[in-house]
Coordinates of C-alpha atoms in Angstrom, one line a residue:
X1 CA -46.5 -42.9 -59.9
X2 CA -49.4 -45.4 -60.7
X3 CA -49.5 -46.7 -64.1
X4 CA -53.4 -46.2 -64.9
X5 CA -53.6 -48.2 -67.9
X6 CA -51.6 -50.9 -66.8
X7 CA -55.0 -51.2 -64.7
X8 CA -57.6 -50.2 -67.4
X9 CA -56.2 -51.0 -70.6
X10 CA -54.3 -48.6 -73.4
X11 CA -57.2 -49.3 -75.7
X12 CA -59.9 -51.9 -75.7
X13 CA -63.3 -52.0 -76.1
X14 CA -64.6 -49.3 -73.8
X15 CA -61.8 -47.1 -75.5
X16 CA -63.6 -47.6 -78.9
X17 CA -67.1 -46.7 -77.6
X18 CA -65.4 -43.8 -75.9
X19 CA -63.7 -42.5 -79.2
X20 CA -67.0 -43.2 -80.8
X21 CA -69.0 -40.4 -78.7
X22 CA -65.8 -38.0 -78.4
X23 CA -65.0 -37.8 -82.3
X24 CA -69.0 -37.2 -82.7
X25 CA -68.9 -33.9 -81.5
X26 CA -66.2 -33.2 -83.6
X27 CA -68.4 -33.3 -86.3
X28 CA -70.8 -30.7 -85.1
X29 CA -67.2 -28.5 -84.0
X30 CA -66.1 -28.3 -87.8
X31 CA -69.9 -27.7 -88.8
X32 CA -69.8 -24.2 -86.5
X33 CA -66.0 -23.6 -86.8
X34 CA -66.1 -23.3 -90.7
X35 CA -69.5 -22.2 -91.7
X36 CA -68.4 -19.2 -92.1
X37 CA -67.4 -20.4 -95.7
X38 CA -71.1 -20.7 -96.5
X39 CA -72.5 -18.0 -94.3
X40 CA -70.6 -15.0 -96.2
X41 CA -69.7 -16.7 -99.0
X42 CA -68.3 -14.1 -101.7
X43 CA -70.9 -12.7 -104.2
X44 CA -71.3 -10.4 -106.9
X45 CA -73.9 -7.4 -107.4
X46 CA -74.8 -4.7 -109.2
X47 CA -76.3 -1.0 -108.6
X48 CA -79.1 1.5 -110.3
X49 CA -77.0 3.7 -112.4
X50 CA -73.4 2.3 -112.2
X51 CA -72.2 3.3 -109.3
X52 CA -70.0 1.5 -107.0
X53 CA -72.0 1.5 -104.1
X54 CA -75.6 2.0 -103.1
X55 CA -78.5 1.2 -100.7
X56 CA -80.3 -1.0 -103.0
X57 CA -77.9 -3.2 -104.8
X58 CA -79.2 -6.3 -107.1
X59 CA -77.2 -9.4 -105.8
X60 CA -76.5 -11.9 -107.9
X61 CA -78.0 -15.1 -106.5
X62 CA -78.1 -17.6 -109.0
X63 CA -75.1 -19.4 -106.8
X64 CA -76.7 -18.6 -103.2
X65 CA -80.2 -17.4 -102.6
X66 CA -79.4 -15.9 -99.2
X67 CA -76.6 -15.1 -97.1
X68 CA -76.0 -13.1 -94.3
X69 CA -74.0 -10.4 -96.9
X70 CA -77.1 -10.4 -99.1
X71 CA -79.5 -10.0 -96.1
X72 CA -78.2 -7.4 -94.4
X73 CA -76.4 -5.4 -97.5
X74 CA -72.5 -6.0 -95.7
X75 CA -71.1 -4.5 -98.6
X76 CA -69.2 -1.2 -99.6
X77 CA -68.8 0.2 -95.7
X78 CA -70.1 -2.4 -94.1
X79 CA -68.0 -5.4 -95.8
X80 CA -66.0 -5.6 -92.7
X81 CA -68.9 -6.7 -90.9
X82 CA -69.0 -10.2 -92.4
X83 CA -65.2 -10.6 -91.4
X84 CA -66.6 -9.1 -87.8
X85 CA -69.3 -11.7 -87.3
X86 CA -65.9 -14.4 -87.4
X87 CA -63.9 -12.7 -85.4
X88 CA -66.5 -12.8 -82.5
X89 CA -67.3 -16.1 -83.1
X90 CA -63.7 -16.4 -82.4
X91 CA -63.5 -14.6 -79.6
X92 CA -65.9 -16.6 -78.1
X93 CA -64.2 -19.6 -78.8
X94 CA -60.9 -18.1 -77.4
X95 CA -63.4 -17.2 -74.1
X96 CA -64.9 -20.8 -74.0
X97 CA -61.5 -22.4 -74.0
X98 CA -60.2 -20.6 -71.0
X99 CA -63.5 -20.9 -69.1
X100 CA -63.8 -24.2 -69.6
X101 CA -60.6 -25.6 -69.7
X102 CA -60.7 -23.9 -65.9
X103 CA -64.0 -25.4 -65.0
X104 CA -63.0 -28.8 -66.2
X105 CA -59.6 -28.7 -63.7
X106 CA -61.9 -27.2 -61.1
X107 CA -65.5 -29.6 -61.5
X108 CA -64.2 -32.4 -63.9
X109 CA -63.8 -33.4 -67.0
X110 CA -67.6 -34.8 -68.1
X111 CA -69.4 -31.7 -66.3
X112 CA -67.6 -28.9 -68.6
X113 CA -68.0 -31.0 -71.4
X114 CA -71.7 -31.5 -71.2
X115 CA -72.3 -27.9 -70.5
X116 CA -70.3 -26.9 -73.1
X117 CA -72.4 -29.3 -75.8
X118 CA -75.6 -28.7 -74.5
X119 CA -75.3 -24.6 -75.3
X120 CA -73.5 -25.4 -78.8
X121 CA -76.7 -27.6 -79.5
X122 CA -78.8 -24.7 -78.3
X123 CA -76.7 -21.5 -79.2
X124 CA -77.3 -23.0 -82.6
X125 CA -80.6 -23.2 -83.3
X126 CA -81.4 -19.9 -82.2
X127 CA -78.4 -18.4 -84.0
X128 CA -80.7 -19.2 -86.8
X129 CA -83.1 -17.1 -86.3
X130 CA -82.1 -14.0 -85.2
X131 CA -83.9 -10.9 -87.0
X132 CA -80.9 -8.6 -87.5
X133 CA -76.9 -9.0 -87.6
X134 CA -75.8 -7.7 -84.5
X135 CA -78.0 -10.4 -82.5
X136 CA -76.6 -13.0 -85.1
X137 CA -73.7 -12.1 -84.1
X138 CA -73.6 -12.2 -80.7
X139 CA -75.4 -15.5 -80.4
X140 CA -72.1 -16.7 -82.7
X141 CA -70.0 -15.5 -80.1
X142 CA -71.7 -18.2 -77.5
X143 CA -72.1 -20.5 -80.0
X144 CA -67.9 -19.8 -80.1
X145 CA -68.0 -20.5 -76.7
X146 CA -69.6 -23.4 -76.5
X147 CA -67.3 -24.7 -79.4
X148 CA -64.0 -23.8 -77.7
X149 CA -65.1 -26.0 -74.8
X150 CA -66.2 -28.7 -76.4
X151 CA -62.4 -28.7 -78.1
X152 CA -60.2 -28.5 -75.2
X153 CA -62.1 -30.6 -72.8
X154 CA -63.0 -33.8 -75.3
X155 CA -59.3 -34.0 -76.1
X156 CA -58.0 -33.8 -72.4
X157 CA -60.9 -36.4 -71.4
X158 CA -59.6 -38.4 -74.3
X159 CA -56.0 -38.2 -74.1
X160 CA -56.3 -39.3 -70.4
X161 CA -58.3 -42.4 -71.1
X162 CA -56.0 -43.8 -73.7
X163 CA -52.5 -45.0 -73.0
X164 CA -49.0 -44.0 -74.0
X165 CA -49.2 -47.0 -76.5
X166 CA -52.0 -45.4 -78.6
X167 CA -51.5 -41.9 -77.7
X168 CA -49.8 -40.8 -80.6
X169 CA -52.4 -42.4 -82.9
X170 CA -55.7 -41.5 -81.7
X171 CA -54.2 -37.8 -81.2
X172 CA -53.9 -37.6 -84.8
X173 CA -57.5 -39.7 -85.2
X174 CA -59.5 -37.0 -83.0
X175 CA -59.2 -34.8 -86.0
X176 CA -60.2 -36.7 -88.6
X177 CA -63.6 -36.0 -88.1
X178 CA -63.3 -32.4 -87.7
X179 CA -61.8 -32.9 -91.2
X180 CA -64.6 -34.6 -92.4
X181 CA -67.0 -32.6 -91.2
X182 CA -65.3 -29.6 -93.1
X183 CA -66.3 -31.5 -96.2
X184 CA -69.3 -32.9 -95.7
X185 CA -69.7 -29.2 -94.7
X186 CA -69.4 -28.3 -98.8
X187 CA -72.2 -30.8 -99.4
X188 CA -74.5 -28.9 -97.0
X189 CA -73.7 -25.8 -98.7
X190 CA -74.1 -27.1 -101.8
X191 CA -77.8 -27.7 -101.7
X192 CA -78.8 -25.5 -98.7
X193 CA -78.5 -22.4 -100.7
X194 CA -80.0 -20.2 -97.9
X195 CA -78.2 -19.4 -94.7
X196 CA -81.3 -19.5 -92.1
X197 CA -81.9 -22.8 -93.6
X198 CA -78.0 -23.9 -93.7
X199 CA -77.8 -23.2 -90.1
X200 CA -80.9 -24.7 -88.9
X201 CA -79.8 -27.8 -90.8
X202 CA -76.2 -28.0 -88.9
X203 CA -77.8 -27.3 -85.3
X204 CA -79.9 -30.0 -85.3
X205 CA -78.3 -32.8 -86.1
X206 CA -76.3 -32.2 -83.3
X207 CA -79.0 -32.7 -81.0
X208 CA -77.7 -36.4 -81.5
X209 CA -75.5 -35.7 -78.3
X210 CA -77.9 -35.4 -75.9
X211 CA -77.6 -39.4 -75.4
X212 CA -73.8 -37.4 -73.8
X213 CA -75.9 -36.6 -70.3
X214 CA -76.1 -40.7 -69.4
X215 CA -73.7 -42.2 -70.2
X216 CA -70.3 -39.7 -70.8
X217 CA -67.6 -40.8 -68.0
X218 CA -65.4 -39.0 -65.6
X219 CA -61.6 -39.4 -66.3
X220 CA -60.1 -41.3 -63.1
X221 CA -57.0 -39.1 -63.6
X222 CA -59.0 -36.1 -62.6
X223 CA -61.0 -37.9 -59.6
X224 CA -57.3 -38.9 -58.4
X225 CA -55.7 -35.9 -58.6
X226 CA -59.0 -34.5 -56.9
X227 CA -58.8 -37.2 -54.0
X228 CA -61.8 -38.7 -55.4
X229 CA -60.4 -42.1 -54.7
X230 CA -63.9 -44.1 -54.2
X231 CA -64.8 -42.5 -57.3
X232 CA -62.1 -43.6 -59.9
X233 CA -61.8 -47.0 -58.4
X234 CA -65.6 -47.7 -59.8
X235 CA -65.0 -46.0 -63.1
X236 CA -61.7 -48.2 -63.4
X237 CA -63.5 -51.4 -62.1
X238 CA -66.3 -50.9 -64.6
X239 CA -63.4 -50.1 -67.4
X240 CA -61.7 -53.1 -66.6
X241 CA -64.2 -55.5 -66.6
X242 CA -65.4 -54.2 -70.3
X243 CA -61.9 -54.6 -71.5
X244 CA -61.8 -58.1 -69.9
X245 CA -59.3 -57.2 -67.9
X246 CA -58.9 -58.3 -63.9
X247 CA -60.4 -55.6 -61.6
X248 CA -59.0 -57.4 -58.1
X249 CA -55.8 -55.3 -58.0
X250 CA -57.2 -52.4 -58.9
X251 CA -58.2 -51.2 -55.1
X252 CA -54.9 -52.4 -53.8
X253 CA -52.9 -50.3 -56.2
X254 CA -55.2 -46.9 -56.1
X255 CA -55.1 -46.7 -52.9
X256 CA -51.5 -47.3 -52.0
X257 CA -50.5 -44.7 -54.4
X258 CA -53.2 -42.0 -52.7
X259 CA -51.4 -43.1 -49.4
X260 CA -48.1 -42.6 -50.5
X261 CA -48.6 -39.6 -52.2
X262 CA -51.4 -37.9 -49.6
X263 CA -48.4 -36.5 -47.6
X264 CA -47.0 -34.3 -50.2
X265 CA -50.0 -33.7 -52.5
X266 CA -51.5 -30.0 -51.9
X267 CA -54.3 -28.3 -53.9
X268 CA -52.5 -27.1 -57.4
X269 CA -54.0 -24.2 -59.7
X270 CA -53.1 -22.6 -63.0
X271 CA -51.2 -20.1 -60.2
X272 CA -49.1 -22.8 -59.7
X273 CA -48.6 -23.3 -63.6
X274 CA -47.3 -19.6 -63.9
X275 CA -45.3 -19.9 -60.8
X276 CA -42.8 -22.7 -62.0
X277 CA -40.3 -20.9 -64.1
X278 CA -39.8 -24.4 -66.5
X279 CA -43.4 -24.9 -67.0
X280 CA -44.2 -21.0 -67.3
X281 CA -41.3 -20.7 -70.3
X282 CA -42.9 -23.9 -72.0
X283 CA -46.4 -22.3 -71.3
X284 CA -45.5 -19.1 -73.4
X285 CA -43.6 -20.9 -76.1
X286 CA -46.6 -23.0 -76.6
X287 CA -49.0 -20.4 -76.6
X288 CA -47.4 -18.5 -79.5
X289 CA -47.0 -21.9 -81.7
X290 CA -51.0 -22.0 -81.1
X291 CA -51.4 -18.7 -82.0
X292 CA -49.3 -19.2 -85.3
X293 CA -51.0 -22.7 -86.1
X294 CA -55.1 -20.7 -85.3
X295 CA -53.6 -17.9 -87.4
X296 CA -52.4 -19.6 -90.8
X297 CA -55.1 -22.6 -90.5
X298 CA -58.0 -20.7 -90.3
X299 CA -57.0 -17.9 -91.8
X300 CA -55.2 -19.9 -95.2
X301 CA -58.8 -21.4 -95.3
X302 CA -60.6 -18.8 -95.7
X303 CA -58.0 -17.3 -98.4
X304 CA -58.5 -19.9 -100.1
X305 CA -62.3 -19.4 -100.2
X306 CA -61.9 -16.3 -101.7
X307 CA -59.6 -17.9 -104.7
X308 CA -61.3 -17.3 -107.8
X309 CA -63.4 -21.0 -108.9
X310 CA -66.0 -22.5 -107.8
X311 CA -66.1 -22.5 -103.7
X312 CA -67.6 -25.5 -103.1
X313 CA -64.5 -27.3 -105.2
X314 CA -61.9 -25.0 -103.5
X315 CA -63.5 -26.3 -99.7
X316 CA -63.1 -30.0 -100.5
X317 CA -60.0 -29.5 -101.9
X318 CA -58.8 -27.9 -98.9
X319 CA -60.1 -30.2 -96.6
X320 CA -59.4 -33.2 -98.7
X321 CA -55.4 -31.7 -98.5
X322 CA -56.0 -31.6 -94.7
X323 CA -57.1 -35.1 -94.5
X324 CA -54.1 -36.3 -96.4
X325 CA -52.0 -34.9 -93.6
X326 CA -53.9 -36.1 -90.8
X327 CA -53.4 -39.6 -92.6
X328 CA -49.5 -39.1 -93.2
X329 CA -49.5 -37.5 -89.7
X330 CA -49.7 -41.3 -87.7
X331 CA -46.3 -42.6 -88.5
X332 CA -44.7 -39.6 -88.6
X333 CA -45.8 -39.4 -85.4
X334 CA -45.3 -42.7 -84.0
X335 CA -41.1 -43.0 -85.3
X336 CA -40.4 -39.1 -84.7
X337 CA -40.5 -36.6 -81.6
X338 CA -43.3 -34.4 -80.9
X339 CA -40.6 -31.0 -81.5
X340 CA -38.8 -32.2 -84.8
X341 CA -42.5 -32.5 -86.3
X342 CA -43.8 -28.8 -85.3
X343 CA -40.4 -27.3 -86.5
X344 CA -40.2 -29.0 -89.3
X345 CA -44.0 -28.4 -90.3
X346 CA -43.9 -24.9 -89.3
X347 CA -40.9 -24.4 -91.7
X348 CA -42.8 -26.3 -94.6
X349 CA -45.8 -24.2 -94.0
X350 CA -43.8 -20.9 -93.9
X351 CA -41.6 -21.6 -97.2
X352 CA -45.5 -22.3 -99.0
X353 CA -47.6 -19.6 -98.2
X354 CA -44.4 -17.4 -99.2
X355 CA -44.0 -19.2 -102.3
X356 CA -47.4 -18.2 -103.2
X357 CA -46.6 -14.7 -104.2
X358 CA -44.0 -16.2 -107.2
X359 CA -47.0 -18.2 -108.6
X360 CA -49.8 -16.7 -111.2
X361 CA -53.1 -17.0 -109.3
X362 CA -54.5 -20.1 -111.1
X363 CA -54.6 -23.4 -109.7
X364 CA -51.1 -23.5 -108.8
X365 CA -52.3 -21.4 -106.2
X366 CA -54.9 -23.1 -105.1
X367 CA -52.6 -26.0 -104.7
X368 CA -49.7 -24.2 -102.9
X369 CA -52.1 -22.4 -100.5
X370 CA -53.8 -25.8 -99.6
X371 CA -50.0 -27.6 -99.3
X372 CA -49.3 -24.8 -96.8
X373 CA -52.7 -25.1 -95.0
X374 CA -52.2 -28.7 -94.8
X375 CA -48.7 -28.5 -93.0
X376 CA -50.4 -25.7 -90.3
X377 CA -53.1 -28.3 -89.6
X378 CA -50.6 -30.9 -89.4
X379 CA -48.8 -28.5 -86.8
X380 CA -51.7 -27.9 -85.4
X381 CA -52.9 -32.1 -84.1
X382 CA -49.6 -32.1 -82.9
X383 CA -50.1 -29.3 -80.6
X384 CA -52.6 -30.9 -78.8
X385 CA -50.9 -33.9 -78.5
X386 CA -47.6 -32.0 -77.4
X387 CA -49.1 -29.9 -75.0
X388 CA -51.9 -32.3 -73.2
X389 CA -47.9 -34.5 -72.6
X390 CA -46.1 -31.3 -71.1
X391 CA -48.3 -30.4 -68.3
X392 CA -49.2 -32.6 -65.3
X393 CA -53.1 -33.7 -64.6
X394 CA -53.7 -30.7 -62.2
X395 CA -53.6 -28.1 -64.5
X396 CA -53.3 -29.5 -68.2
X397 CA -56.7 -28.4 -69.2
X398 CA -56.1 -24.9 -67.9
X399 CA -52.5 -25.2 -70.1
X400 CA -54.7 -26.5 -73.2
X401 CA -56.8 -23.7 -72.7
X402 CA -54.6 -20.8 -72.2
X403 CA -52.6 -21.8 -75.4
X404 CA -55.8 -22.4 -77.2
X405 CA -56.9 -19.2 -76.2
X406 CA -53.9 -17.9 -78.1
X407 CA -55.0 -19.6 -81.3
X408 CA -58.1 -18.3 -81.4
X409 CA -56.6 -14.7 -81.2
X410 CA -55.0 -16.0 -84.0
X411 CA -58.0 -17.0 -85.7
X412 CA -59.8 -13.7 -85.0
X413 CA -57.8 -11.6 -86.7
X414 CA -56.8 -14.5 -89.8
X415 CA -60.4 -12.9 -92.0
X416 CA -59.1 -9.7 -91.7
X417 CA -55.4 -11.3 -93.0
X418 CA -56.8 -13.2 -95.7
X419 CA -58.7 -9.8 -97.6
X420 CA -55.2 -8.2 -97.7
X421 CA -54.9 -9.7 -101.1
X422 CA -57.6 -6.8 -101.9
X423 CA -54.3 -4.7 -101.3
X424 CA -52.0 -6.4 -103.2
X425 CA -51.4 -10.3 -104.2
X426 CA -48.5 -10.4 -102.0
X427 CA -49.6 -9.3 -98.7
X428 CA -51.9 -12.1 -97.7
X429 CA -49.5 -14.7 -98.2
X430 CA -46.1 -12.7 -96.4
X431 CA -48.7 -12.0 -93.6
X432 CA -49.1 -15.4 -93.3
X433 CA -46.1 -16.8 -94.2
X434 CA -43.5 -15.0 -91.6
X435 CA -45.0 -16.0 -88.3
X436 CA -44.2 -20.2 -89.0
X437 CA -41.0 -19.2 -89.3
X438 CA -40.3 -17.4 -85.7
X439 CA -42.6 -20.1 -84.3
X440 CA -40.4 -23.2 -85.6
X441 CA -37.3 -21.0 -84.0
X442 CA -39.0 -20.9 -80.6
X443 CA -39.8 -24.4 -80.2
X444 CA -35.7 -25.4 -80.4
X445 CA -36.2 -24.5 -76.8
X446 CA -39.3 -26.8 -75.9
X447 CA -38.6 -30.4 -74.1
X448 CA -39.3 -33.7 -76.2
X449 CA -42.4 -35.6 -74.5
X450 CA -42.5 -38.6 -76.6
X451 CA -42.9 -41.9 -75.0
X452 CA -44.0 -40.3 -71.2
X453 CA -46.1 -41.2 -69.0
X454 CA -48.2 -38.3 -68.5
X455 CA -48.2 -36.3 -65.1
X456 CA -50.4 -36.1 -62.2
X457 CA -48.4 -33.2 -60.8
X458 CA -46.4 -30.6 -61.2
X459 CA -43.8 -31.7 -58.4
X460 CA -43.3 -34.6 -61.3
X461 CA -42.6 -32.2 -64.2
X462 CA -39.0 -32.4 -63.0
X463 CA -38.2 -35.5 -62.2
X464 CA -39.9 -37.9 -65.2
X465 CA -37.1 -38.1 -67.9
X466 CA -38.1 -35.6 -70.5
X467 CA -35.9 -33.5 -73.0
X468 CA -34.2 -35.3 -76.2
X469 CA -35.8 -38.1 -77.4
X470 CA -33.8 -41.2 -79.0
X471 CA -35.6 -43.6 -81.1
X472 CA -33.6 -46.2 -80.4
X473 CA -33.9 -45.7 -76.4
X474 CA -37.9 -44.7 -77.1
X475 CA -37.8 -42.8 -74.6
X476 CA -37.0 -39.2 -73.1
X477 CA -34.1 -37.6 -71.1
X478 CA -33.6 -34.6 -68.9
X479 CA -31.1 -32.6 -68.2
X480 CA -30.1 -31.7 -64.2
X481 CA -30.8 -27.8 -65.3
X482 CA -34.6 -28.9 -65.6
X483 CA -34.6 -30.8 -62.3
X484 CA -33.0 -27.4 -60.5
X485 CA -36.2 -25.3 -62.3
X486 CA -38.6 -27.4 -60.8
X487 CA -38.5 -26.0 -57.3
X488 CA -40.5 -23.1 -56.9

């Protein structure tokens, strides 16, 4: 197997300027992702004659002068709509990350990715402006779309530029912004008081990656495992030579390997994923840890929202939790295995969001409940990490994108979740609380991935040493049981 970054670099300068434009549009993901906050925010009214519900109710807006609730009345019998609008956007998230984690195995990495920013940019703008809720709401659900590809694919494209040495680390870093940008998000809502103009505001700063169309690259793991071989011997040349590295070897070693390994390569598709009975059992595992880390992260945020205090206070605090963990996440990361970390975070996360229903709802809750979301999150970044490791070149973006399909069916139905508390204080946080648990059980059964090279194929998922880390060895071992399941 050829060692790509012996040839490139593990991370020099063209990494950086790389990093720079991917953890961009992460920004403009946690913009869209958690606006929801700001959207529907909670808010008080009052109706003619006392009653409970009416036609004409008096909102409140010395806090918010408009927001989609106060616009179109999505209160009494319609308060489920608000929660609705998410849960589409969702879906169309959970629809992007499929679609385009397939296109980007299918027609590369930079093509899905610029497709998928340019109608997020778009998709945005003209969210903005639509008349009536069921149009706002359906333009979220492309907007979701175009979100969900921009996640899966600017990780993959990232994780197979940078080498094994760095991995771990900029894994962790790709968040960060995302975590910034969910509290820069408070700022906006802060003094943007009105939706239409909230969400105008958001959109168009992300036109800033249109400068993406020139000047994005192709990932020379994909041209390879495409055949593409004049193809990624430029990109690689012109990497090289940036990170002052010697580009006369770099021919000579390409091409051998596409000689040696023409014979036996044939065309590979997600088919092939589902065929492999090792790959398919680490496939569904995965998808379920996804769907617990979507549920409980977005779901605990938005809880949290709804906390009595001041929201803008309860956002930062949230994400300013979540940016601890990304922080404490990097050696945790770099001296542990990738399974240890999402059992043991899943456990932590489980024990908190249970813990919540012993507490008086004060700011001991607000604490607890961002504790808990912050140990989701943090088993959430290692997901990606852990799952862009397990699957070969061929189909890891289809992988990516099936399990973070899963989360967002987590994430569609975490807004519903989080207004249990309307039902009792302790259903919101058991709801949340139980599926950590099962999901730390299942992963006992995953393979450690620490310290591989990642795959091109998925003839190679059985034969690169990969089951029980040891620290001391730093690096992975496999058992002959794995090696049988490998065949077809």
């Amino acid at each position: 197997m050829v060692q790509i970054n012996a040839l490139i670099g593990n991370f020099g300068k063209y990494h950086i300027w790389l990093c720079i434009m991917i953890f961009l549009s992460k920004f403009f993901v946690a913009f869209h992702q958690m606006a929801i906050l700001f959207l529907a925010p909670p808010v008080q009214y009052i109706c003619p004659h006392n009653e409970t519900c009416c036609d004409a109710p008096v909102y409140d807006k010395t806090e918010f002068t408009r927001t989609i609730v106060t616009e179109w009345n999505l209160i009494c019998h319609k308060s489920w709509q608000k929660d609705f609008t998410q849960t589409v956007f969702q879906f169309g998230v959970l629809i992007g990350s499929l679609v385009f984690g397939l296109a980007s195995d299918r027609f590369g990495r930079r093509l899905a990715l610029l497709v998928a920013i340019i109608l997020e940019m778009f998709t945005g703008l003209i969210t903005a402006i639509m008349p009536e809720y069921w149009s706002f709401t359906v333009l979220r659900m492309f907007l979701g779309t175009a979100v969900g590809g921009v996640m899966v694919v600017s990780f993959v494209l990232l994780m197979e530029f940078i080498g094994c040495v760095h991995r771990e680390t900029l894994s962790i870093i790709f968040h960060i912004p995302f975590i910034i940008g969910h509290i820069v998000l408070a700022v906006f809502g802060y003094y943007i008081r009105d939706y239409v103009h909230f969400q105008i505001s958001i959109s168009a700063l992300s036109l800033a990656q249109l400068f993406y169309t020139c000047v994005l690259p192709e990932s020379p793991r994909w041209l390879l495992s495409r055949n593409k071989t004049f193809k990624a011997i430029k990109i690689m040349e012109h990497i090289a030579k940036i990170n002052n590295l010697p580009i006369h070897e770099i021919r000579r070693e390409i091409e051998t390997f596409q000689l040696d390994s023409v014979m036996i390569r044939r065309k590979q598709t997600v088919i092939d994923l589902l065929r492999n009975s090792y790959l398919r059992r680490n496939l569904l595992i995965m998808s379920f840890s996804w769907f617990v880390s979507g549920y409980c992260y977005y779901g605990v945020a938005q809880f949290i929202s709804r906390l009595t205090g001041n929201i803008f206070l309860n956002v930062v605090t949230n994400g300013g939790g979540c940016l601890c963990g990304c922080i404490l996440a990097i050696p945790l990361i770099k001296f542990m295995g990738r399974k240890i970390l999402i059992i043991s975070f899943n456990i932590a996360s489980s024990i908190c969001l249970i813990t919540i229903v012993l507490i008086p709802e004060d700011i001991g809750t607000l604490i607890v409940s961002c504790v808990g979301d912050l140990f989701s999150f943090m088993a959430f970044i290692v997901l990606y990490l852990y799952c862009s490791e397990m699957f070969p070149t061929v189909v890891r973006n289809a992988a990516i994108g099936i399990s973070s399909m899963m989360a967002r069916f987590g994430s569609m139905i975490a807004p519903f979740v989080a207004n249990f508390r309307i039902y009792g204080k302790w259903c919101a946080p058991v709801a949340f609380g139980v599926p950590p648990m099962i999901a730390a059980v299942l992963c006992i059964f995953l393979p450690e991935t620490k310290g591989t090279e990642l795959l091109m194929s998925i003839e190679e998922s059985g034969t690169i040493d990969r089951n029980t880390y040891t620290p001391s060895r730093g690096r992975s071992t496999v058992s002959e049981e794995h090696n049988k399941e490998s065949n077809y």
